[in-house]
PDB file of C-alpha atoms in Angstrom:
ATOM      1  CA  MET A   1     -73.313 -28.541 -12.085  1.00 57.00           C
ATOM      2  CA  ASN A   2     -71.603 -25.357 -10.898  1.00 55.00           C
ATOM      3  CA  LYS A   3     -71.826 -26.366  -7.256  1.00 54.00           C
ATOM      4  CA  GLN A   4     -70.497 -29.849  -8.022  1.00 54.00           C
ATOM      5  CA  ILE A   5     -67.406 -28.483  -9.763  1.00 55.00           C
ATOM      6  CA  PHE A   6     -66.800 -26.019  -6.928  1.00 51.00           C
ATOM      7  CA  LEU A   7     -67.104 -28.764  -4.292  1.00 50.00           C
ATOM      8  CA  LEU A   8     -64.777 -31.027  -6.275  1.00 52.00           C
ATOM      9  CA  CYS A   9     -62.113 -28.298  -6.377  1.00 51.00           C
ATOM     10  CA  ILE A  10     -62.398 -27.760  -2.623  1.00 52.00           C
ATOM     11  CA  LEU A  11     -62.576 -31.408  -1.532  1.00 50.00           C
ATOM     12  CA  LEU A  12     -60.020 -32.968  -3.903  1.00 52.00           C
ATOM     13  CA  PRO A  13     -56.930 -31.582  -2.130  1.00 49.00           C
ATOM     14  CA  ILE A  14     -58.339 -32.511   1.269  1.00 46.00           C
ATOM     15  CA  LEU A  15     -59.142 -36.069   0.203  1.00 45.00           C
ATOM     16  CA  GLY A  16     -55.798 -36.448  -1.561  1.00 44.00           C
ATOM     17  CA  PHE A  17     -53.913 -35.158   1.461  1.00 41.00           C
ATOM     18  CA  SER A  18     -55.787 -37.375   3.919  1.00 38.00           C
ATOM     19  CA  GLN A  19     -54.862 -40.540   1.993  1.00 37.00           C
ATOM     20  CA  SER A  20     -51.122 -39.851   1.878  1.00 36.00           C
ATOM     21  CA  LYS A  21     -48.383 -38.281   3.953  1.00 37.00           C
ATOM     22  CA  ASN A  22     -47.110 -36.035   1.170  1.00 46.00           C
ATOM     23  CA  LYS A  23     -46.268 -32.392   1.679  1.00 85.00           C
ATOM     24  CA  SER A  24     -49.142 -29.970   1.218  1.00 92.00           C
ATOM     25  CA  PHE A  25     -49.188 -26.198   1.496  1.00 94.00           C
ATOM     26  CA  PHE A  26     -51.538 -23.275   0.980  1.00 95.00           C
ATOM     27  CA  GLY A  27     -50.718 -19.925  -0.534  1.00 96.00           C
ATOM     28  CA  ALA A  28     -52.059 -16.675  -1.932  1.00 98.00           C
ATOM     29  CA  GLN A  29     -50.848 -14.860  -5.037  1.00 97.00           C
ATOM     30  CA  ILE A  30     -51.666 -11.576  -6.713  1.00 97.00           C
ATOM     31  CA  GLY A  31     -50.870 -10.270 -10.183  1.00 95.00           C
ATOM     32  CA  ILE A  32     -51.885  -7.402 -12.437  1.00 90.00           C
ATOM     33  CA  PHE A  33     -55.177  -8.990 -13.538  1.00 88.00           C
ATOM     34  CA  GLU A  34     -55.732 -11.733 -10.959  1.00 92.00           C
ATOM     35  CA  ALA A  35     -55.681 -12.749  -7.314  1.00 96.00           C
ATOM     36  CA  ARG A  36     -55.967 -16.314  -6.009  1.00 97.00           C
ATOM     37  CA  VAL A  37     -55.637 -18.653  -3.085  1.00 98.00           C
ATOM     38  CA  TYR A  38     -54.370 -22.168  -3.701  1.00 97.00           C
ATOM     39  CA  ASN A  39     -53.475 -25.528  -2.246  1.00 97.00           C
ATOM     40  CA  GLU A  40     -50.641 -27.565  -3.717  1.00 96.00           C
ATOM     41  CA  PHE A  41     -49.754 -31.066  -2.614  1.00 93.00           C
ATOM     42  CA  ASP A  42     -47.021 -33.410  -3.767  1.00 94.00           C
ATOM     43  CA  LEU A  43     -47.912 -36.642  -5.502  1.00 94.00           C
ATOM     44  CA  SER A  44     -44.237 -37.663  -5.751  1.00 92.00           C
ATOM     45  CA  SER A  45     -40.864 -35.937  -5.767  1.00 89.00           C
ATOM     46  CA  ASN A  46     -41.453 -34.468  -9.264  1.00 93.00           C
ATOM     47  CA  PHE A  47     -45.244 -34.317  -9.532  1.00 96.00           C
ATOM     48  CA  SER A  48     -47.709 -32.143  -7.643  1.00 96.00           C
ATOM     49  CA  PHE A  49     -51.364 -31.173  -7.895  1.00 97.00           C
ATOM     50  CA  LYS A  50     -52.534 -27.585  -7.492  1.00 97.00           C
ATOM     51  CA  THR A  51     -56.075 -26.329  -6.968  1.00 97.00           C
ATOM     52  CA  SER A  52     -56.903 -22.651  -6.838  1.00 97.00           C
ATOM     53  CA  VAL A  53     -59.842 -20.286  -6.546  1.00 96.00           C
ATOM     54  CA  GLY A  54     -59.526 -16.636  -7.391  1.00 95.00           C
ATOM     55  CA  LEU A  55     -60.610 -13.551  -9.268  1.00 92.00           C
ATOM     56  CA  GLN A  56     -59.454 -12.572 -12.724  1.00 89.00           C
ATOM     57  CA  GLY A  57     -60.074  -9.327 -14.509  1.00 84.00           C
ATOM     58  CA  GLY A  58     -59.373  -7.622 -17.770  1.00 76.00           C
ATOM     59  CA  ILE A  59     -60.742  -5.808 -20.756  1.00 72.00           C
ATOM     60  CA  ASP A  60     -62.640  -7.771 -23.372  1.00 65.00           C
ATOM     61  CA  MET A  61     -64.214  -6.093 -26.400  1.00 66.00           C
ATOM     62  CA  SER A  62     -63.766  -2.700 -24.653  1.00 67.00           C
ATOM     63  CA  ASP A  63     -65.698  -3.922 -21.586  1.00 70.00           C
ATOM     64  CA  PHE A  64     -64.130  -4.264 -18.156  1.00 76.00           C
ATOM     65  CA  PHE A  65     -64.848  -7.537 -16.337  1.00 79.00           C
ATOM     66  CA  VAL A  66     -64.015  -9.372 -13.111  1.00 83.00           C
ATOM     67  CA  SER A  67     -64.908 -13.041 -12.778  1.00 85.00           C
ATOM     68  CA  THR A  68     -64.288 -15.985 -10.512  1.00 89.00           C
ATOM     69  CA  LEU A  69     -61.820 -18.645 -11.647  1.00 92.00           C
ATOM     70  CA  ILE A  70     -61.691 -22.228 -10.358  1.00 95.00           C
ATOM     71  CA  GLU A  71     -58.616 -24.134 -11.514  1.00 97.00           C
ATOM     72  CA  VAL A  72     -56.970 -27.541 -11.114  1.00 97.00           C
ATOM     73  CA  SER A  73     -53.473 -28.279 -12.438  1.00 97.00           C
ATOM     74  CA  PRO A  74     -51.392 -31.414 -12.320  1.00 97.00           C
ATOM     75  CA  LYS A  75     -47.773 -30.187 -12.440  1.00 97.00           C
ATOM     76  CA  TRP A  76     -44.512 -31.862 -13.435  1.00 97.00           C
ATOM     77  CA  ASN A  77     -41.673 -30.030 -11.653  1.00 96.00           C
ATOM     78  CA  TYR A  78     -39.124 -31.310 -14.144  1.00 95.00           C
ATOM     79  CA  ASN A  79     -35.963 -29.657 -12.827  1.00 93.00           C
ATOM     80  CA  ILE A  80     -36.532 -29.858  -9.071  1.00 92.00           C
ATOM     81  CA  ASN A  81     -33.955 -32.660  -8.630  1.00 91.00           C
ATOM     82  CA  LYS A  82     -31.359 -30.688 -10.610  1.00 93.00           C
ATOM     83  CA  ARG A  83     -31.992 -27.621  -8.422  1.00 92.00           C
ATOM     84  CA  LEU A  84     -31.742 -29.780  -5.295  1.00 91.00           C
ATOM     85  CA  ALA A  85     -28.412 -31.268  -6.453  1.00 92.00           C
ATOM     86  CA  ALA A  86     -27.069 -27.745  -7.074  1.00 92.00           C
ATOM     87  CA  ASN A  87     -28.104 -26.675  -3.528  1.00 92.00           C
ATOM     88  CA  LYS A  88     -30.672 -24.212  -4.881  1.00 91.00           C
ATOM     89  CA  ASN A  89     -33.906 -23.398  -3.078  1.00 88.00           C
ATOM     90  CA  THR A  90     -36.616 -25.988  -3.800  1.00 88.00           C
ATOM     91  CA  LYS A  91     -38.900 -25.112  -0.887  1.00 88.00           C
ATOM     92  CA  TYR A  92     -42.607 -25.005  -1.821  1.00 91.00           C
ATOM     93  CA  ASN A  93     -41.873 -26.633  -5.227  1.00 90.00           C
ATOM     94  CA  SER A  94     -39.604 -23.842  -6.393  1.00 92.00           C
ATOM     95  CA  SER A  95     -38.702 -25.063  -9.911  1.00 94.00           C
ATOM     96  CA  ASN A  96     -39.572 -24.943 -13.593  1.00 96.00           C
ATOM     97  CA  TYR A  97     -42.722 -26.879 -14.428  1.00 97.00           C
ATOM     98  CA  LEU A  98     -45.083 -28.110 -17.096  1.00 98.00           C
ATOM     99  CA  ALA A  99     -48.762 -28.177 -16.124  1.00 98.00           C
ATOM    100  CA  LEU A 100     -52.111 -28.995 -17.636  1.00 98.00           C
ATOM    101  CA  SER A 101     -54.302 -26.170 -16.345  1.00 97.00           C
ATOM    102  CA  VAL A 102     -58.013 -26.922 -16.393  1.00 97.00           C
ATOM    103  CA  SER A 103     -60.038 -23.885 -15.372  1.00 96.00           C
ATOM    104  CA  TYR A 104     -63.713 -23.104 -15.077  1.00 94.00           C
ATOM    105  CA  THR A 105     -65.190 -19.603 -15.062  1.00 88.00           C
ATOM    106  CA  PRO A 106     -68.762 -19.694 -13.733  1.00 86.00           C
ATOM    107  CA  ASP A 107     -71.294 -17.154 -14.931  1.00 76.00           C
ATOM    108  CA  TRP A 108     -72.841 -16.679 -11.484  1.00 74.00           C
ATOM    109  CA  ALA A 109     -69.834 -14.816 -10.103  1.00 67.00           C
ATOM    110  CA  SER A 110     -68.947 -12.203 -12.716  1.00 71.00           C
ATOM    111  CA  LEU A 111     -68.949  -8.423 -12.608  1.00 72.00           C
ATOM    112  CA  THR A 112     -68.887  -6.331 -15.741  1.00 69.00           C
ATOM    113  CA  ASP A 113     -69.856  -2.911 -17.016  1.00 65.00           C
ATOM    114  CA  TYR A 114     -71.894  -4.581 -19.771  1.00 63.00           C
ATOM    115  CA  LYS A 115     -75.183  -5.320 -18.022  1.00 56.00           C
ATOM    116  CA  TYR A 116     -76.242  -8.440 -19.977  1.00 52.00           C
ATOM    117  CA  ARG A 117     -72.932 -10.262 -20.105  1.00 60.00           C
ATOM    118  CA  GLU A 118     -72.866 -13.707 -18.563  1.00 65.00           C
ATOM    119  CA  ILE A 119     -69.846 -15.777 -19.525  1.00 73.00           C
ATOM    120  CA  GLU A 120     -69.350 -19.369 -18.494  1.00 83.00           C
ATOM    121  CA  LYS A 121     -66.222 -20.975 -19.868  1.00 86.00           C
ATOM    122  CA  LEU A 122     -64.021 -24.038 -19.581  1.00 93.00           C
ATOM    123  CA  SER A 123     -60.325 -23.941 -20.528  1.00 95.00           C
ATOM    124  CA  VAL A 124     -57.746 -26.691 -20.939  1.00 97.00           C
ATOM    125  CA  ILE A 125     -54.308 -25.137 -21.440  1.00 97.00           C
ATOM    126  CA  PRO A 126     -50.885 -26.816 -21.274  1.00 98.00           C
ATOM    127  CA  THR A 127     -48.662 -24.350 -19.437  1.00 97.00           C
ATOM    128  CA  TYR A 128     -44.921 -23.794 -18.997  1.00 98.00           C
ATOM    129  CA  GLY A 129     -43.915 -21.878 -15.902  1.00 97.00           C
ATOM    130  CA  LEU A 130     -41.358 -21.202 -13.253  1.00 95.00           C
ATOM    131  CA  LYS A 131     -41.798 -20.576  -9.573  1.00 95.00           C
ATOM    132  CA  ARG A 132     -39.081 -19.204  -7.306  1.00 95.00           C
ATOM    133  CA  ASN A 133     -39.113 -18.561  -3.577  1.00 93.00           C
ATOM    134  CA  PHE A 134     -37.317 -15.760  -1.833  1.00 91.00           C
ATOM    135  CA  ASN A 135     -37.329 -14.336   1.664  1.00 89.00           C
ATOM    136  CA  GLY A 136     -38.562 -17.554   3.269  1.00 85.00           C
ATOM    137  CA  ARG A 137     -42.220 -17.842   2.297  1.00 90.00           C
ATOM    138  CA  MET A 138     -42.484 -15.241  -0.500  1.00 96.00           C
ATOM    139  CA  ASN A 139     -42.629 -16.423  -4.121  1.00 96.00           C
ATOM    140  CA  TYR A 140     -42.987 -15.238  -7.662  1.00 97.00           C
ATOM    141  CA  GLU A 141     -44.368 -17.233 -10.554  1.00 97.00           C
ATOM    142  CA  LEU A 142     -44.221 -16.657 -14.310  1.00 97.00           C
ATOM    143  CA  PHE A 143     -46.210 -18.803 -16.742  1.00 97.00           C
ATOM    144  CA  PHE A 144     -47.358 -19.042 -20.359  1.00 97.00           C
ATOM    145  CA  GLY A 145     -49.540 -21.453 -22.297  1.00 97.00           C
ATOM    146  CA  LEU A 146     -51.708 -21.982 -25.376  1.00 98.00           C
ATOM    147  CA  GLY A 147     -54.670 -24.322 -25.394  1.00 97.00           C
ATOM    148  CA  TYR A 148     -58.407 -24.742 -25.827  1.00 96.00           C
ATOM    149  CA  GLU A 149     -61.257 -22.591 -24.499  1.00 91.00           C
ATOM    150  CA  ARG A 150     -64.934 -23.411 -24.767  1.00 89.00           C
ATOM    151  CA  TYR A 151     -67.679 -20.935 -23.941  1.00 83.00           C
ATOM    152  CA  LEU A 152     -70.559 -22.800 -22.327  1.00 83.00           C
ATOM    153  CA  ASN A 153     -72.919 -19.817 -22.147  1.00 74.00           C
ATOM    154  CA  THR A 154     -72.506 -16.923 -24.569  1.00 63.00           C
ATOM    155  CA  LYS A 155     -75.366 -14.573 -23.744  1.00 62.00           C
ATOM    156  CA  ALA A 156     -74.937 -11.119 -25.256  1.00 48.00           C
ATOM    157  CA  ILE A 157     -71.382 -11.540 -26.502  1.00 58.00           C
ATOM    158  CA  ASN A 158     -70.002 -11.995 -29.983  1.00 57.00           C
ATOM    159  CA  ALA A 159     -67.884 -15.066 -29.374  1.00 61.00           C
ATOM    160  CA  ASP A 160     -67.430 -18.417 -31.014  1.00 66.00           C
ATOM    161  CA  LYS A 161     -68.253 -21.429 -28.882  1.00 81.00           C
ATOM    162  CA  SER A 162     -64.615 -22.554 -28.875  1.00 85.00           C
ATOM    163  CA  GLN A 163     -61.301 -20.872 -29.582  1.00 87.00           C
ATOM    164  CA  VAL A 164     -57.593 -20.915 -28.839  1.00 92.00           C
ATOM    165  CA  GLY A 165     -56.994 -19.905 -25.239  1.00 90.00           C
ATOM    166  CA  VAL A 166     -53.935 -17.989 -24.105  1.00 91.00           C
ATOM    167  CA  ARG A 167     -52.786 -18.109 -20.501  1.00 91.00           C
ATOM    168  CA  PHE A 168     -49.954 -15.949 -19.191  1.00 92.00           C
ATOM    169  CA  GLY A 169     -49.142 -14.131 -16.040  1.00 93.00           C
ATOM    170  CA  ALA A 170     -46.702 -12.887 -13.462  1.00 96.00           C
ATOM    171  CA  LEU A 171     -47.725 -13.387  -9.848  1.00 96.00           C
ATOM    172  CA  ILE A 172     -46.182 -12.649  -6.485  1.00 97.00           C
ATOM    173  CA  GLY A 173     -47.347 -14.421  -3.375  1.00 97.00           C
ATOM    174  CA  LEU A 174     -46.956 -15.935   0.052  1.00 96.00           C
ATOM    175  CA  ASP A 175     -46.900 -19.649   1.019  1.00 93.00           C
ATOM    176  CA  PHE A 176     -48.249 -20.948   4.327  1.00 88.00           C
TER     177      PHE A 176
END
């Protein structure tokens, strides 16, 4: 199951790009608690699809952790036409957006200082964000969302199977 989800996240952008002539680009971003590489390709002038693989870290129940994150997000860049009409930078989908972020955290790629912790989780979180480009290929992205999280494997943690998930961040990156 884990390998199938990973392969789907890798192959979906390639298959989608090979069937259309839409713009596609790769990038890398880093924030305080995460680092990721991503591929984003346009489905239309206002809609795009983003896949990313990265590392996320933090402190949970006084334990430090680092885990792998696999994410897919259909995005509606709702003000890109308004920015284009105002002669603002819209390169690499620089706009405000609404996204449905679906992320998977596998338990086979986690590091923690709690030796028996294995967390496998699936999150579906509607997200509001903005992405702006500066200096050619550099970008920053701010986002926030509330949604649903489901723990698929809760060995050695005191967690409910499902809960409200919060997603927020500030990232800086480079587009290729």
